[in-house]
Coordinates of C-alpha atoms in Angstrom, one line a residue:
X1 CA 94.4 -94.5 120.4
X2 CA 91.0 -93.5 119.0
X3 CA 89.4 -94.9 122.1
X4 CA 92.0 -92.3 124.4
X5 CA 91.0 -89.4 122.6
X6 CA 87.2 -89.8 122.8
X7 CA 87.7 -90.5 126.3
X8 CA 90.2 -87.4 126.8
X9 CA 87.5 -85.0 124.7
X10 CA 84.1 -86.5 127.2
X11 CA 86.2 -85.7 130.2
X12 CA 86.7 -81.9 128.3
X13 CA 83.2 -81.6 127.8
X14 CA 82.3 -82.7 131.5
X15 CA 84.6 -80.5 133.0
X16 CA 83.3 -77.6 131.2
X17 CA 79.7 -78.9 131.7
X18 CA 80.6 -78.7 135.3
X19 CA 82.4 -74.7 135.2
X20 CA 79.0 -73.4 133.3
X21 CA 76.9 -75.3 135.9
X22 CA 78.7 -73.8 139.1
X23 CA 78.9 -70.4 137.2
X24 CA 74.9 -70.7 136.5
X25 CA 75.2 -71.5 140.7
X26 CA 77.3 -68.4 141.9
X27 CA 74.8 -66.2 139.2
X28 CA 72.0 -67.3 141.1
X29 CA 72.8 -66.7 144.1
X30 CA 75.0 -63.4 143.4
X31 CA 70.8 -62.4 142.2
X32 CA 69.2 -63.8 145.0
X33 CA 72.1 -61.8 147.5
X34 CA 71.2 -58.8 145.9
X35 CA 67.2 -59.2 146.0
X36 CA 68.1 -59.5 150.2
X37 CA 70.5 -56.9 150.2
X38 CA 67.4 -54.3 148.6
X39 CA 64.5 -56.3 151.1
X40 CA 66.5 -55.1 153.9
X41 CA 67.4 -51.8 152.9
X42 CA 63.5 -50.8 152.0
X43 CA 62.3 -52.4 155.4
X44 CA 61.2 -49.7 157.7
X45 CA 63.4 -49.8 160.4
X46 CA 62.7 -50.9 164.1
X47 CA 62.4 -48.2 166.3
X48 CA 65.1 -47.2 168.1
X49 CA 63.5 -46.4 172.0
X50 CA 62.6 -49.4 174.2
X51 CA 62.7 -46.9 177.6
X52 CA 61.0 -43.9 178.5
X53 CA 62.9 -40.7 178.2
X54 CA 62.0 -36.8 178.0
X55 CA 62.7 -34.4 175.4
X56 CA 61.7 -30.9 174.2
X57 CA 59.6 -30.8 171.1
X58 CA 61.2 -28.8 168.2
X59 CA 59.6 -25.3 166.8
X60 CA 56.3 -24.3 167.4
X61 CA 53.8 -26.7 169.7
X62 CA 50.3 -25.5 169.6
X63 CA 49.4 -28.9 170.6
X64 CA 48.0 -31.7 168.4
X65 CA 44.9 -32.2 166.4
X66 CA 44.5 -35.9 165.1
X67 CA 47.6 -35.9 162.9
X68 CA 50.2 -34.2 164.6
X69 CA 53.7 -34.6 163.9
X70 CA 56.2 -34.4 167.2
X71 CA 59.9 -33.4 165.7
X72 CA 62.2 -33.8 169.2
X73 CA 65.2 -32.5 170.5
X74 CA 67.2 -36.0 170.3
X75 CA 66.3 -36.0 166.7
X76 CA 63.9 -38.6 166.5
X77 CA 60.0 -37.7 165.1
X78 CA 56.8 -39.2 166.4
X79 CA 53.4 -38.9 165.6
X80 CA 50.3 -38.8 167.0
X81 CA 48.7 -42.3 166.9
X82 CA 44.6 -41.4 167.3
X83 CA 42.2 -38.6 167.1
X84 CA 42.0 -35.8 169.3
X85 CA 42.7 -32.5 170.6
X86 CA 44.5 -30.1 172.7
X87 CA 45.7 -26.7 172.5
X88 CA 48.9 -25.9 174.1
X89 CA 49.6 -22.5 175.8
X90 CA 52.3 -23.0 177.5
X91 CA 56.3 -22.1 176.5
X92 CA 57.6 -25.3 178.3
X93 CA 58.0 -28.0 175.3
X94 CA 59.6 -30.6 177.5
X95 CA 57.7 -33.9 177.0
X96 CA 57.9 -37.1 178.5
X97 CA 57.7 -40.5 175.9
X98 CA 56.9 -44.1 177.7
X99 CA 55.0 -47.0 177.7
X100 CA 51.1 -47.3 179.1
X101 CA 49.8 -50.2 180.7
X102 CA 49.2 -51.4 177.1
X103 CA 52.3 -51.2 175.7
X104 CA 51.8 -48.4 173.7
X105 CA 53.8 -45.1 173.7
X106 CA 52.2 -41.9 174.9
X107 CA 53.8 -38.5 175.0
X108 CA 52.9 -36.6 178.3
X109 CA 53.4 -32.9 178.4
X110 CA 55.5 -32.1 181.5
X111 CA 54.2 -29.0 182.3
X112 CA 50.6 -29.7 182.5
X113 CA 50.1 -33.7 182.3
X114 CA 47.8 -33.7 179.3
X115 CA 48.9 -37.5 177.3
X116 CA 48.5 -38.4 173.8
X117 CA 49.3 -41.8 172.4
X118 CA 52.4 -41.7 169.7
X119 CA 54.5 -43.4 168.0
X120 CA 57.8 -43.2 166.7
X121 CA 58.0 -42.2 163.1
X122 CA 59.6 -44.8 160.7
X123 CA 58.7 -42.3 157.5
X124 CA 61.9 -40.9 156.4
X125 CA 60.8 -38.2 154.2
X126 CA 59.7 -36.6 157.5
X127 CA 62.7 -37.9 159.6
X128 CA 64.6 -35.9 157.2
X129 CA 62.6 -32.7 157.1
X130 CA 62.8 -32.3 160.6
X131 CA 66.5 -32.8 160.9

């Protein structure tokens, strides 16, 4: 009898060896969930254009000057990618966004030709203070 119930009371303490082991398991893994989960929400997202399209540039384009900021029509911001200059005079806005022989996005202004190389804005302090 004394044998039964040390037998009765290891097969207790195994059983509840094995609940606190599998609830270490599912608290583990409920962490490491959550540390993907916040990866993927900080990651800058991809951007969202893979063909050319045109658009009008939003408020005021004087042209750009190194760091310009391009706020569009279909809601989307790019930026200017490298240095240099250009003043715009004209009222049309429209603008044309596709890929050079590199690649690389440009912006073309429609009503004159004049290119600068851009690229879509993933910042989203300044996607949402030009929306």
């Amino acid at each position: 009898m004394r044998e039964e119930a040390r037998e009765e009371v290891l097969e207790e303490v195994r059983e509840a060896d094995a609940a606190e082991r599998e609830a270490e398991i599912e608290r583990r893994v409920a962490i490491e969930v959550e540390a993907a989960k916040q990866e993927i929400a900080e990651a800058p997202p991809e951007p969202a254009v893979s063909e050319p399209f045109e658009a009008e540039i939003q408020g005021r384009f004087a042209g750009w000057s190194g760091k310009t900021v391009f706020p569009l029509d279909n809601g989307q911001v790019w930026r200017q990618r490298h240095g240099g200059r250009y003043r715009h005079t004209n009222d049309d806005q429209r603008v044309r966004i596709y890929k050079n022989l590199l690649g690389m996005w440009q912006m073309k202004v429609l009503s004159n030709g004049r290119s600068v190389p851009c690229a879509e804005s993933t910042d989203t302090t300044l996607q949402k203070l030009y929306k």
